[in-house]
PDB file of C-alpha atoms in Angstrom:
ATOM      1  CA  TYR A 593      96.221  98.495  82.976  1.00 57.00           C
ATOM      2  CA  THR A 594      95.536  94.884  82.784  1.00 70.00           C
ATOM      3  CA  HIS A 595      92.809  94.863  85.259  1.00 83.00           C
ATOM      4  CA  TYR A 596      91.528  97.001  88.012  1.00 89.00           C
ATOM      5  CA  PHE A 597      92.738  94.441  90.803  1.00 92.00           C
ATOM      6  CA  ALA A 598      96.182  94.741  89.484  1.00 92.00           C
ATOM      7  CA  ALA A 599      95.954  98.288  90.402  1.00 92.00           C
ATOM      8  CA  VAL A 600      94.459  97.254  93.801  1.00 93.00           C
ATOM      9  CA  ALA A 601      97.294  94.907  94.479  1.00 94.00           C
ATOM     10  CA  ALA A 602      99.870  97.641  93.545  1.00 93.00           C
ATOM     11  CA  ALA A 603      98.220  99.939  96.109  1.00 94.00           C
ATOM     12  CA  ALA A 604      98.321  97.358  98.784  1.00 94.00           C
ATOM     13  CA  LEU A 605     101.970  96.789  97.948  1.00 93.00           C
ATOM     14  CA  TYR A 606     102.580 100.651  98.515  1.00 94.00           C
ATOM     15  CA  VAL A 607     100.600 100.713 101.624  1.00 93.00           C
ATOM     16  CA  GLY A 608     102.456  97.792 103.148  1.00 91.00           C
ATOM     17  CA  VAL A 609     105.906  99.189 102.253  1.00 91.00           C
ATOM     18  CA  ALA A 610     104.872 102.632 103.784  1.00 91.00           C
ATOM     19  CA  VAL A 611     103.857 100.896 106.910  1.00 89.00           C
ATOM     20  CA  LEU A 612     107.464  98.989 107.164  1.00 88.00           C
ATOM     21  CA  LEU A 613     109.141 102.140 106.551  1.00 87.00           C
ATOM     22  CA  SER A 614     107.367 103.945 109.077  1.00 85.00           C
ATOM     23  CA  VAL A 615     109.055 101.806 111.825  1.00 80.00           C
ATOM     24  CA  LYS A 616     112.675 102.365 110.535  1.00 78.00           C
ATOM     25  CA  LYS A 617     114.903 104.872 112.406  1.00 78.00           C
ATOM     26  CA  LYS A 618     114.111 108.479 111.731  1.00 77.00           C
ATOM     27  CA  GLU A 619     117.008 109.076 109.434  1.00 75.00           C
ATOM     28  CA  GLU A 620     116.607 105.967 107.347  1.00 77.00           C
ATOM     29  CA  ARG A 621     112.694 106.665 107.547  1.00 82.00           C
ATOM     30  CA  VAL A 622     112.880 110.295 105.770  1.00 82.00           C
ATOM     31  CA  LYS A 623     115.407 108.758 103.015  1.00 83.00           C
ATOM     32  CA  TYR A 624     113.271 105.830 102.074  1.00 87.00           C
ATOM     33  CA  LEU A 625     109.913 107.576 102.512  1.00 88.00           C
ATOM     34  CA  LEU A 626     111.100 110.139  99.897  1.00 89.00           C
ATOM     35  CA  VAL A 627     111.858 107.248  97.519  1.00 91.00           C
ATOM     36  CA  TRP A 628     108.484 105.705  98.311  1.00 93.00           C
ATOM     37  CA  LEU A 629     106.894 109.023  97.498  1.00 94.00           C
ATOM     38  CA  PHE A 630     108.376 109.398  94.242  1.00 95.00           C
ATOM     39  CA  CYS A 631     107.770 105.933  92.984  1.00 95.00           C
ATOM     40  CA  ALA A 632     104.015 106.169  94.186  1.00 94.00           C
ATOM     41  CA  GLY A 633     103.744 109.455  92.230  1.00 95.00           C
ATOM     42  CA  ILE A 634     105.124 107.880  89.072  1.00 95.00           C
ATOM     43  CA  SER A 635     102.646 105.226  89.544  1.00 93.00           C
ATOM     44  CA  VAL A 636      99.644 107.501  89.889  1.00 92.00           C
ATOM     45  CA  LEU A 637     100.706 109.740  87.116  1.00 94.00           C
ATOM     46  CA  ALA A 638     101.107 106.620  84.887  1.00 92.00           C
ATOM     47  CA  TYR A 639      97.531 105.646  85.768  1.00 90.00           C
ATOM     48  CA  LEU A 640      95.953 109.066  85.165  1.00 91.00           C
ATOM     49  CA  PRO A 641      95.462 108.366  81.316  1.00 91.00           C
ATOM     50  CA  TRP A 642      93.161 105.433  82.155  1.00 89.00           C
ATOM     51  CA  LEU A 643      91.288 107.308  84.887  1.00 88.00           C
ATOM     52  CA  PRO A 644      88.446 108.628  82.636  1.00 89.00           C
ATOM     53  CA  ALA A 645      87.764 104.928  81.236  1.00 86.00           C
ATOM     54  CA  ALA A 646      87.830 103.771  84.823  1.00 85.00           C
ATOM     55  CA  VAL A 647      85.204 106.211  86.119  1.00 85.00           C
ATOM     56  CA  SER A 648      82.938 105.519  83.219  1.00 82.00           C
ATOM     57  CA  GLN A 649      83.316 101.681  83.762  1.00 79.00           C
ATOM     58  CA  VAL A 650      82.790 101.968  87.650  1.00 77.00           C
ATOM     59  CA  SER A 651      79.651 103.968  86.828  1.00 77.00           C
ATOM     60  CA  GLN A 652      78.252 101.341  84.565  1.00 72.00           C
ATOM     61  CA  VAL A 653      79.044  98.653  87.259  1.00 70.00           C
ATOM     62  CA  ARG A 654      77.075 100.292  89.955  1.00 67.00           C
ATOM     63  CA  GLU A 655      73.972 100.212  87.597  1.00 64.00           C
ATOM     64  CA  SER A 656      74.252  96.539  86.737  1.00 64.00           C
ATOM     65  CA  TYR A 657      76.973  93.708  86.568  1.00 68.00           C
ATOM     66  CA  TRP A 658      76.992  90.017  86.000  1.00 67.00           C
ATOM     67  CA  ILE A 659      79.033  88.957  88.951  1.00 76.00           C
ATOM     68  CA  LEU A 660      76.772  87.064  91.644  1.00 72.00           C
ATOM     69  CA  PRO A 661      76.608  88.182  95.371  1.00 80.00           C
ATOM     70  CA  LEU A 662      79.219  86.844  97.759  1.00 81.00           C
ATOM     71  CA  THR A 663      78.607  84.861 100.736  1.00 85.00           C
ATOM     72  CA  LEU A 664      80.863  84.379 104.059  1.00 86.00           C
ATOM     73  CA  SER A 665      82.257  81.195 102.498  1.00 88.00           C
ATOM     74  CA  CYS A 666      84.135  83.507  99.858  1.00 91.00           C
ATOM     75  CA  PHE A 667      86.732  83.786 102.619  1.00 92.00           C
ATOM     76  CA  GLY A 668      87.396  79.838 102.552  1.00 91.00           C
ATOM     77  CA  GLY A 669      86.913  80.069  98.820  1.00 92.00           C
ATOM     78  CA  CYS A 670      89.907  82.435  98.465  1.00 93.00           C
ATOM     79  CA  VAL A 671      92.076  80.000 100.377  1.00 93.00           C
ATOM     80  CA  LYS A 672      90.915  77.018  98.316  1.00 93.00           C
ATOM     81  CA  PHE A 673      91.607  78.896  94.988  1.00 93.00           C
ATOM     82  CA  MET A 674      95.126  79.750  95.928  1.00 93.00           C
ATOM     83  CA  LEU A 675      96.239  76.254  97.603  1.00 94.00           C
ATOM     84  CA  LYS A 676      93.913  73.534  96.243  1.00 93.00           C
ATOM     85  CA  PRO A 677      95.695  71.781  93.448  1.00 92.00           C
ATOM     86  CA  SER A 678      94.062  69.570  90.331  1.00 89.00           C
ATOM     87  CA  THR A 679      95.340  66.117  90.656  1.00 87.00           C
ATOM     88  CA  GLY A 680      91.798  64.805  89.407  1.00 84.00           C
ATOM     89  CA  TYR A 681      90.928  63.210  93.046  1.00 90.00           C
ATOM     90  CA  GLN A 682      88.987  65.396  95.105  1.00 91.00           C
ATOM     91  CA  LEU A 683      90.134  63.861  98.630  1.00 93.00           C
ATOM     92  CA  LEU A 684      93.887  64.348  97.511  1.00 93.00           C
ATOM     93  CA  ASP A 685      93.231  67.702  96.300  1.00 93.00           C
ATOM     94  CA  TYR A 686      91.696  69.011  99.594  1.00 94.00           C
ATOM     95  CA  GLY A 687      94.217  67.045 101.676  1.00 95.00           C
ATOM     96  CA  LEU A 688      97.189  68.706  99.857  1.00 94.00           C
ATOM     97  CA  ALA A 689      95.424  72.193 100.290  1.00 94.00           C
ATOM     98  CA  VAL A 690      95.358  71.606 104.126  1.00 95.00           C
ATOM     99  CA  VAL A 691      99.160  70.525 103.938  1.00 95.00           C
ATOM    100  CA  LEU A 692     100.142  73.650 102.192  1.00 94.00           C
ATOM    101  CA  PHE A 693      98.050  75.803 104.621  1.00 94.00           C
ATOM    102  CA  ALA A 694      99.584  74.073 107.647  1.00 95.00           C
ATOM    103  CA  LEU A 695     103.107  74.368 106.068  1.00 94.00           C
ATOM    104  CA  LEU A 696     102.500  78.174 105.793  1.00 93.00           C
ATOM    105  CA  ALA A 697     101.299  78.552 109.103  1.00 94.00           C
ATOM    106  CA  ALA A 698     104.125  76.736 110.390  1.00 93.00           C
ATOM    107  CA  PHE A 699     106.656  78.899 108.507  1.00 91.00           C
ATOM    108  CA  LEU A 700     105.045  81.997 109.801  1.00 91.00           C
ATOM    109  CA  ILE A 701     105.172  80.836 113.367  1.00 91.00           C
ATOM    110  CA  HIS A 702     108.819  79.971 112.909  1.00 86.00           C
ATOM    111  CA  ALA A 703     109.707  83.225 111.601  1.00 85.00           C
ATOM    112  CA  PHE A 704     107.671  84.915 114.517  1.00 84.00           C
ATOM    113  CA  LEU A 705     109.728  83.072 117.114  1.00 84.00           C
ATOM    114  CA  LYS A 706     112.959  83.888 115.331  1.00 79.00           C
ATOM    115  CA  ARG A 707     112.130  87.443 114.914  1.00 75.00           C
ATOM    116  CA  LYS A 708     114.873  88.635 117.311  1.00 73.00           C
ATOM    117  CA  ASP A 709     117.701  86.725 115.909  1.00 70.00           C
ATOM    118  CA  ARG A 710     119.104  89.656 114.011  1.00 56.00           C
ATOM    119  CA  GLU A 711     122.059  87.996 112.683  1.00 56.00           C
ATOM    120  CA  ARG A 712     120.001  85.091 110.964  1.00 60.00           C
ATOM    121  CA  ASN A 713     117.053  87.454 110.194  1.00 60.00           C
ATOM    122  CA  PRO A 714     118.044  91.121 109.396  1.00 58.00           C
ATOM    123  CA  GLY A 715     114.524  92.126 108.992  1.00 71.00           C
ATOM    124  CA  ARG A 716     113.804  90.246 105.613  1.00 81.00           C
ATOM    125  CA  ASP A 717     110.819  88.312 107.129  1.00 84.00           C
ATOM    126  CA  ARG A 718     108.737  91.458 107.458  1.00 84.00           C
ATOM    127  CA  TYR A 719     109.187  92.167 103.740  1.00 86.00           C
ATOM    128  CA  ALA A 720     108.296  88.624 102.869  1.00 88.00           C
ATOM    129  CA  PHE A 721     105.270  88.809 105.092  1.00 90.00           C
ATOM    130  CA  LEU A 722     104.191  91.951 103.173  1.00 89.00           C
ATOM    131  CA  GLY A 723     104.143  89.678  99.980  1.00 87.00           C
ATOM    132  CA  LEU A 724     101.382  87.664 101.760  1.00 91.00           C
ATOM    133  CA  CYS A 725      99.632  90.704 102.822  1.00 92.00           C
ATOM    134  CA  VAL A 726      99.450  91.984  99.203  1.00 94.00           C
ATOM    135  CA  LEU A 727      97.289  88.949  98.189  1.00 94.00           C
ATOM    136  CA  ALA A 728      95.264  89.151 101.308  1.00 94.00           C
ATOM    137  CA  GLY A 729      94.640  92.999 100.825  1.00 94.00           C
ATOM    138  CA  THR A 730      93.577  92.575  97.241  1.00 94.00           C
ATOM    139  CA  ALA A 731      90.974  90.029  98.147  1.00 94.00           C
ATOM    140  CA  LEU A 732      89.714  91.763 101.324  1.00 94.00           C
ATOM    141  CA  PHE A 733      89.291  95.009  99.169  1.00 93.00           C
ATOM    142  CA  GLY A 734      87.285  93.184  96.634  1.00 91.00           C
ATOM    143  CA  ILE A 735      85.125  91.371  99.254  1.00 93.00           C
ATOM    144  CA  ALA A 736      84.425  94.518 101.119  1.00 92.00           C
ATOM    145  CA  VAL A 737      83.429  96.348  98.151  1.00 88.00           C
ATOM    146  CA  SER A 738      81.104  93.356  97.112  1.00 88.00           C
ATOM    147  CA  PHE A 739      79.496  93.445 100.351  1.00 88.00           C
ATOM    148  CA  LEU A 740      79.085  97.263 100.849  1.00 87.00           C
ATOM    149  CA  MET A 741      78.130  98.361  97.370  1.00 82.00           C
ATOM    150  CA  ARG A 742      77.729  95.549  94.913  1.00 81.00           C
ATOM    151  CA  PRO A 743      79.404  92.207  93.630  1.00 85.00           C
ATOM    152  CA  VAL A 744      82.540  92.943  91.887  1.00 85.00           C
ATOM    153  CA  PHE A 745      84.898  90.183  93.103  1.00 90.00           C
ATOM    154  CA  ILE A 746      85.537  86.718  91.828  1.00 91.00           C
ATOM    155  CA  TYR A 747      88.512  84.572  92.907  1.00 93.00           C
ATOM    156  CA  ARG A 748      90.630  84.721  89.874  1.00 92.00           C
ATOM    157  CA  TYR A 749      90.851  88.582  90.383  1.00 93.00           C
ATOM    158  CA  MET A 750      93.497  87.481  93.119  1.00 94.00           C
ATOM    159  CA  LEU A 751      95.989  86.372  90.191  1.00 93.00           C
ATOM    160  CA  PRO A 752      97.628  89.617  89.847  1.00 91.00           C
ATOM    161  CA  ALA A 753      98.848  89.378  93.398  1.00 93.00           C
ATOM    162  CA  ALA A 754      99.425  85.508  93.361  1.00 93.00           C
ATOM    163  CA  GLY A 755     103.055  85.962  92.140  1.00 92.00           C
ATOM    164  CA  CYS A 756     103.946  87.875  95.446  1.00 91.00           C
ATOM    165  CA  PHE A 757     102.015  85.274  97.548  1.00 93.00           C
ATOM    166  CA  TRP A 758     104.029  82.343  96.159  1.00 93.00           C
ATOM    167  CA  PHE A 759     107.396  84.299  95.888  1.00 92.00           C
ATOM    168  CA  CYS A 760     107.146  84.899  99.722  1.00 91.00           C
ATOM    169  CA  PHE A 761     105.989  81.433 100.556  1.00 92.00           C
ATOM    170  CA  SER A 762     109.115  80.123  98.584  1.00 92.00           C
ATOM    171  CA  TYR A 763     111.167  82.508 100.916  1.00 91.00           C
ATOM    172  CA  PHE A 764     109.754  81.124 104.135  1.00 91.00           C
ATOM    173  CA  LEU A 765     110.548  77.732 102.981  1.00 91.00           C
ATOM    174  CA  SER A 766     114.108  78.514 102.000  1.00 89.00           C
ATOM    175  CA  ARG A 767     114.420  79.633 105.628  1.00 86.00           C
ATOM    176  CA  GLN A 768     113.991  76.040 107.030  1.00 87.00           C
ATOM    177  CA  LYS A 769     117.399  74.632 107.577  1.00 83.00           C
ATOM    178  CA  LYS A 770     116.461  71.406 108.731  1.00 88.00           C
ATOM    179  CA  ALA A 771     116.391  68.784 106.087  1.00 90.00           C
ATOM    180  CA  LEU A 772     113.673  66.969 107.849  1.00 89.00           C
ATOM    181  CA  VAL A 773     111.334  69.847 107.043  1.00 89.00           C
ATOM    182  CA  LEU A 774     112.834  71.155 103.988  1.00 91.00           C
ATOM    183  CA  VAL A 775     112.948  68.176 101.868  1.00 93.00           C
ATOM    184  CA  PRO A 776     109.417  66.835 102.469  1.00 93.00           C
ATOM    185  CA  SER A 777     107.992  70.534 102.045  1.00 93.00           C
ATOM    186  CA  LEU A 778     109.861  70.840  98.719  1.00 93.00           C
ATOM    187  CA  LEU A 779     108.587  67.593  97.639  1.00 94.00           C
ATOM    188  CA  VAL A 780     104.949  68.560  98.377  1.00 94.00           C
ATOM    189  CA  LEU A 781     105.458  71.745  96.474  1.00 92.00           C
ATOM    190  CA  LEU A 782     107.040  69.985  93.422  1.00 93.00           C
ATOM    191  CA  PHE A 783     104.149  67.375  93.364  1.00 94.00           C
ATOM    192  CA  VAL A 784     101.507  70.261  93.593  1.00 93.00           C
ATOM    193  CA  GLY A 785     103.167  72.393  90.799  1.00 92.00           C
ATOM    194  CA  ALA A 786     103.590  69.337  88.528  1.00 94.00           C
ATOM    195  CA  ALA A 787      99.863  68.020  89.178  1.00 93.00           C
ATOM    196  CA  ASP A 788      98.734  71.712  88.478  1.00 92.00           C
ATOM    197  CA  TYR A 789     100.869  71.840  85.276  1.00 94.00           C
ATOM    198  CA  SER A 790      99.762  68.598  83.884  1.00 94.00           C
ATOM    199  CA  ALA A 791      95.820  69.627  84.542  1.00 92.00           C
ATOM    200  CA  PHE A 792      96.666  72.898  82.814  1.00 92.00           C
ATOM    201  CA  VAL A 793      98.099  71.096  79.791  1.00 95.00           C
ATOM    202  CA  GLN A 794      95.372  68.545  79.572  1.00 93.00           C
ATOM    203  CA  GLY A 795      92.812  71.355  79.838  1.00 90.00           C
ATOM    204  CA  GLU A 796      94.440  73.350  76.887  1.00 93.00           C
ATOM    205  CA  VAL A 797      94.622  70.103  74.792  1.00 94.00           C
ATOM    206  CA  MET A 798      90.927  69.588  75.388  1.00 92.00           C
ATOM    207  CA  LYS A 799      90.004  73.195  74.613  1.00 92.00           C
ATOM    208  CA  LYS A 800      91.886  72.999  71.380  1.00 93.00           C
ATOM    209  CA  GLU A 801      90.088  69.882  70.326  1.00 93.00           C
ATOM    210  CA  GLN A 802      86.738  71.411  71.394  1.00 94.00           C
ATOM    211  CA  MET A 803      87.554  74.607  69.455  1.00 93.00           C
ATOM    212  CA  THR A 804      88.269  72.805  66.534  1.00 93.00           C
ATOM    213  CA  ARG A 805      84.853  70.921  66.465  1.00 94.00           C
ATOM    214  CA  THR A 806      83.098  74.318  67.635  1.00 95.00           C
ATOM    215  CA  GLU A 807      84.443  76.279  64.596  1.00 94.00           C
ATOM    216  CA  GLU A 808      83.214  73.307  62.255  1.00 94.00           C
ATOM    217  CA  GLU A 809      79.714  73.725  63.526  1.00 95.00           C
ATOM    218  CA  LEU A 810      79.809  77.514  63.280  1.00 94.00           C
ATOM    219  CA  ALA A 811      80.896  77.090  59.872  1.00 93.00           C
ATOM    220  CA  LYS A 812      77.532  75.423  58.926  1.00 93.00           C
ATOM    221  CA  ILE A 813      75.758  78.729  59.638  1.00 93.00           C
ATOM    222  CA  GLY A 814      75.276  80.569  56.249  1.00 90.00           C
ATOM    223  CA  ALA A 815      76.165  84.180  55.604  1.00 88.00           C
ATOM    224  CA  GLU A 816      72.479  85.230  55.284  1.00 89.00           C
ATOM    225  CA  ASP A 817      71.058  83.091  58.305  1.00 93.00           C
ATOM    226  CA  ILE A 818      69.676  84.711  61.560  1.00 93.00           C
ATOM    227  CA  VAL A 819      71.738  84.091  64.581  1.00 95.00           C
ATOM    228  CA  LEU A 820      70.078  84.314  68.213  1.00 95.00           C
ATOM    229  CA  PHE A 821      71.904  84.205  71.616  1.00 95.00           C
ATOM    230  CA  ASN A 822      70.334  84.412  75.196  1.00 94.00           C
ATOM    231  CA  PHE A 823      73.815  85.525  76.750  1.00 92.00           C
ATOM    232  CA  ASP A 824      75.405  88.626  75.491  1.00 90.00           C
ATOM    233  CA  GLN A 825      78.897  87.446  76.468  1.00 90.00           C
ATOM    234  CA  VAL A 826      78.786  84.439  74.232  1.00 93.00           C
ATOM    235  CA  GLN A 827      77.188  86.691  71.530  1.00 93.00           C
ATOM    236  CA  ALA A 828      80.357  89.075  71.900  1.00 92.00           C
ATOM    237  CA  VAL A 829      83.138  85.945  71.906  1.00 92.00           C
ATOM    238  CA  THR A 830      81.086  84.613  69.034  1.00 92.00           C
ATOM    239  CA  GLY A 831      81.300  87.675  67.118  1.00 89.00           C
ATOM    240  CA  TRP A 832      84.981  87.292  66.364  1.00 88.00           C
ATOM    241  CA  TYR A 833      84.467  83.763  64.992  1.00 89.00           C
ATOM    242  CA  LEU A 834      81.034  84.416  63.252  1.00 88.00           C
ATOM    243  CA  PRO A 835      81.488  87.993  61.904  1.00 86.00           C
ATOM    244  CA  ARG A 836      77.799  88.703  60.875  1.00 84.00           C
ATOM    245  CA  GLU A 837      74.680  90.354  62.300  1.00 89.00           C
ATOM    246  CA  SER A 838      73.324  88.626  65.634  1.00 93.00           C
ATOM    247  CA  TYR A 839      70.527  89.190  67.820  1.00 94.00           C
ATOM    248  CA  LEU A 840      70.171  88.833  71.836  1.00 94.00           C
ATOM    249  CA  TYR A 841      66.898  87.375  73.059  1.00 93.00           C
ATOM    250  CA  GLY A 842      65.767  88.831  76.533  1.00 87.00           C
ATOM    251  CA  GLY A 843      68.198  91.720  76.805  1.00 87.00           C
ATOM    252  CA  THR A 844      70.134  94.303  75.153  1.00 88.00           C
ATOM    253  CA  PRO A 845      73.803  94.018  74.456  1.00 88.00           C
ATOM    254  CA  GLU A 846      76.154  95.899  76.614  1.00 84.00           C
ATOM    255  CA  THR A 847      77.631  99.279  75.138  1.00 82.00           C
ATOM    256  CA  LEU A 848      81.175  97.958  75.119  1.00 80.00           C
ATOM    257  CA  ILE A 849      80.013  94.955  72.959  1.00 86.00           C
ATOM    258  CA  ARG A 850      78.001  97.248  70.709  1.00 87.00           C
ATOM    259  CA  GLU A 851      81.086  99.249  70.177  1.00 86.00           C
ATOM    260  CA  MET A 852      83.434  96.178  69.373  1.00 87.00           C
ATOM    261  CA  PHE A 853      80.847  94.430  66.953  1.00 87.00           C
ATOM    262  CA  PRO A 854      78.472  96.961  65.415  1.00 86.00           C
ATOM    263  CA  GLY A 855      76.501  94.158  64.026  1.00 88.00           C
ATOM    264  CA  VAL A 856      74.910  92.961  67.367  1.00 90.00           C
ATOM    265  CA  TYR A 857      71.242  93.807  68.122  1.00 92.00           C
ATOM    266  CA  ALA A 858      68.583  93.066  70.495  1.00 92.00           C
ATOM    267  CA  VAL A 859      65.731  91.097  69.299  1.00 91.00           C
ATOM    268  CA  PRO A 860      63.080  93.635  68.244  1.00 87.00           C
ATOM    269  CA  GLY A 861      60.120  91.769  69.650  1.00 81.00           C
ATOM    270  CA  GLU A 862      58.415  88.453  70.413  1.00 76.00           C
ATOM    271  CA  GLU A 863      56.945  88.309  66.930  1.00 87.00           C
ATOM    272  CA  TRP A 864      60.022  89.069  65.212  1.00 92.00           C
ATOM    273  CA  ILE A 865      61.374  85.530  65.358  1.00 92.00           C
ATOM    274  CA  ASP A 866      57.996  84.259  63.843  1.00 90.00           C
ATOM    275  CA  GLN A 867      58.388  86.744  60.980  1.00 91.00           C
ATOM    276  CA  GLN A 868      61.740  85.768  60.113  1.00 91.00           C
ATOM    277  CA  LEU A 869      60.812  81.923  59.978  1.00 91.00           C
ATOM    278  CA  GLU A 870      57.734  82.653  57.945  1.00 90.00           C
ATOM    279  CA  SER A 871      59.727  84.615  55.420  1.00 90.00           C
ATOM    280  CA  GLY A 872      61.846  81.522  54.870  1.00 90.00           C
ATOM    281  CA  LYS A 873      64.725  82.627  56.786  1.00 91.00           C
ATOM    282  CA  THR A 874      67.033  80.061  58.398  1.00 94.00           C
ATOM    283  CA  VAL A 875      67.079  80.852  62.169  1.00 94.00           C
ATOM    284  CA  TRP A 876      69.933  79.491  64.495  1.00 95.00           C
ATOM    285  CA  PHE A 877      69.815  79.580  68.348  1.00 96.00           C
ATOM    286  CA  ILE A 878      72.940  79.492  70.132  1.00 96.00           C
ATOM    287  CA  GLY A 879      71.805  78.697  73.827  1.00 95.00           C
ATOM    288  CA  SER A 880      74.015  78.950  76.866  1.00 93.00           C
ATOM    289  CA  GLY A 881      73.264  77.931  80.434  1.00 89.00           C
ATOM    290  CA  LEU A 882      70.089  76.883  82.394  1.00 87.00           C
ATOM    291  CA  ALA A 883      68.082  79.684  80.816  1.00 89.00           C
ATOM    292  CA  ARG A 884      68.374  78.154  77.483  1.00 91.00           C
ATOM    293  CA  ASP A 885      65.745  75.230  78.286  1.00 91.00           C
ATOM    294  CA  GLY A 886      63.252  77.823  79.479  1.00 92.00           C
ATOM    295  CA  ILE A 887      63.340  79.801  76.314  1.00 93.00           C
ATOM    296  CA  LEU A 888      63.090  76.644  74.117  1.00 93.00           C
ATOM    297  CA  LYS A 889      59.777  75.758  76.126  1.00 92.00           C
ATOM    298  CA  GLU A 890      58.540  79.236  75.827  1.00 91.00           C
ATOM    299  CA  TRP A 891      59.075  79.160  71.980  1.00 92.00           C
ATOM    300  CA  GLN A 892      57.740  75.595  71.785  1.00 90.00           C
ATOM    301  CA  LYS A 893      54.358  76.852  73.137  1.00 89.00           C
ATOM    302  CA  ARG A 894      54.324  79.530  70.543  1.00 87.00           C
ATOM    303  CA  GLY A 895      54.732  76.851  67.722  1.00 90.00           C
ATOM    304  CA  ILE A 896      58.490  77.331  67.118  1.00 91.00           C
ATOM    305  CA  LYS A 897      60.283  73.826  67.137  1.00 92.00           C
ATOM    306  CA  SER A 898      64.042  73.463  67.832  1.00 93.00           C
ATOM    307  CA  VAL A 899      66.343  70.703  66.379  1.00 94.00           C
ATOM    308  CA  GLU A 900      69.570  70.566  68.254  1.00 94.00           C
ATOM    309  CA  THR A 901      72.386  70.310  65.730  1.00 94.00           C
ATOM    310  CA  ALA A 902      75.387  70.578  68.329  1.00 93.00           C
ATOM    311  CA  ASP A 903      75.606  70.104  71.962  1.00 91.00           C
ATOM    312  CA  SER A 904      78.307  71.078  74.541  1.00 91.00           C
ATOM    313  CA  CYS A 905      80.201  73.341  72.210  1.00 94.00           C
ATOM    314  CA  LEU A 906      83.241  75.153  73.899  1.00 95.00           C
ATOM    315  CA  LEU A 907      84.158  78.482  72.572  1.00 93.00           C
ATOM    316  CA  GLU A 908      87.159  79.840  74.519  1.00 89.00           C
ATOM    317  CA  ARG A 909      85.552  79.590  77.951  1.00 89.00           C
ATOM    318  CA  TYR A 910      82.006  79.557  77.062  1.00 93.00           C
ATOM    319  CA  TRP A 911      79.791  76.327  76.561  1.00 94.00           C
ATOM    320  CA  PHE A 912      76.421  76.328  74.634  1.00 95.00           C
ATOM    321  CA  ASN A 913      74.260  74.206  72.408  1.00 96.00           C
ATOM    322  CA  ILE A 914      73.323  75.033  68.674  1.00 96.00           C
ATOM    323  CA  TYR A 915      69.707  74.624  67.360  1.00 96.00           C
ATOM    324  CA  ARG A 916      68.078  75.229  64.339  1.00 95.00           C
ATOM    325  CA  LEU A 917      64.653  76.770  64.589  1.00 94.00           C
ATOM    326  CA  GLY A 918      61.664  76.154  62.529  1.00 92.00           C
ATOM    327  CA  ARG A 919      57.639  76.403  62.560  1.00 84.00           C
ATOM    328  CA  GLN A 920      55.587  73.484  63.807  1.00 74.00           C
ATOM    329  CA  PRO A 921      53.589  71.880  61.132  1.00 69.00           C
TER     330      PRO A 921
END
């Protein structure tokens, strides 16, 4: 229920296990497939209460969605998302990603060459390889749907399957018995893990500082003031920190956002902003992205001036500037 791609990852896992069970001896295959059917059935039944919501949301996605179209570079992007660390040095990051990819390829080749050694490898490699396939299957499903229907996949949707990937990566690493291979590989993993953890901590500290500043800027907006947005997701998130009526310029807030925050509306018309300013209302504009500049230029032509009161505010994961609007003399 956490995310649809968690369900995709679970489905990929069940399919992979079914394939592995199908190659077992007949007497074992029947016993284990019955267990597989029982577990898969429980999973399906547990998901059924969410099915009406899933159908409704999928129908909305077919009409419109915010994710941009994918290109063929998305395949390389998936690999980079999983393997590229964050040391702060771009060349080092890409170099380490190449090293991790090479290590994984070497581990898989080693496992393939040793596949007939039943004593040292009682079939566990196949199940470990399945963990890698769960991630690949999740990504390929999202990419296929995005190309065949409409874009629904971004790289972070692989996170539900990332645990399977790294657990199995670690398993193949543990199969290396030579210290000359094992020790350097462990050092690379430890360095990448430490670098990523450090980058994560620094990012969270920065967000905390930025959030404090953003909340101070939002506190300057009066309870009776008019607040405009040009991005409905920012309007929704801000609705938690700024619980009052707000208006979306150039569009209509999504149905779910309107249900969560009954006080969000679309700007009634082009002249409505002029009417609010002429009536003496204080009007604020929380502008996001590149579209913000075009909107400000459009308003300037209509005699609406804007004064930037705060730039590069961060609210959770969204950046925006805050402007106070007024009539040009």
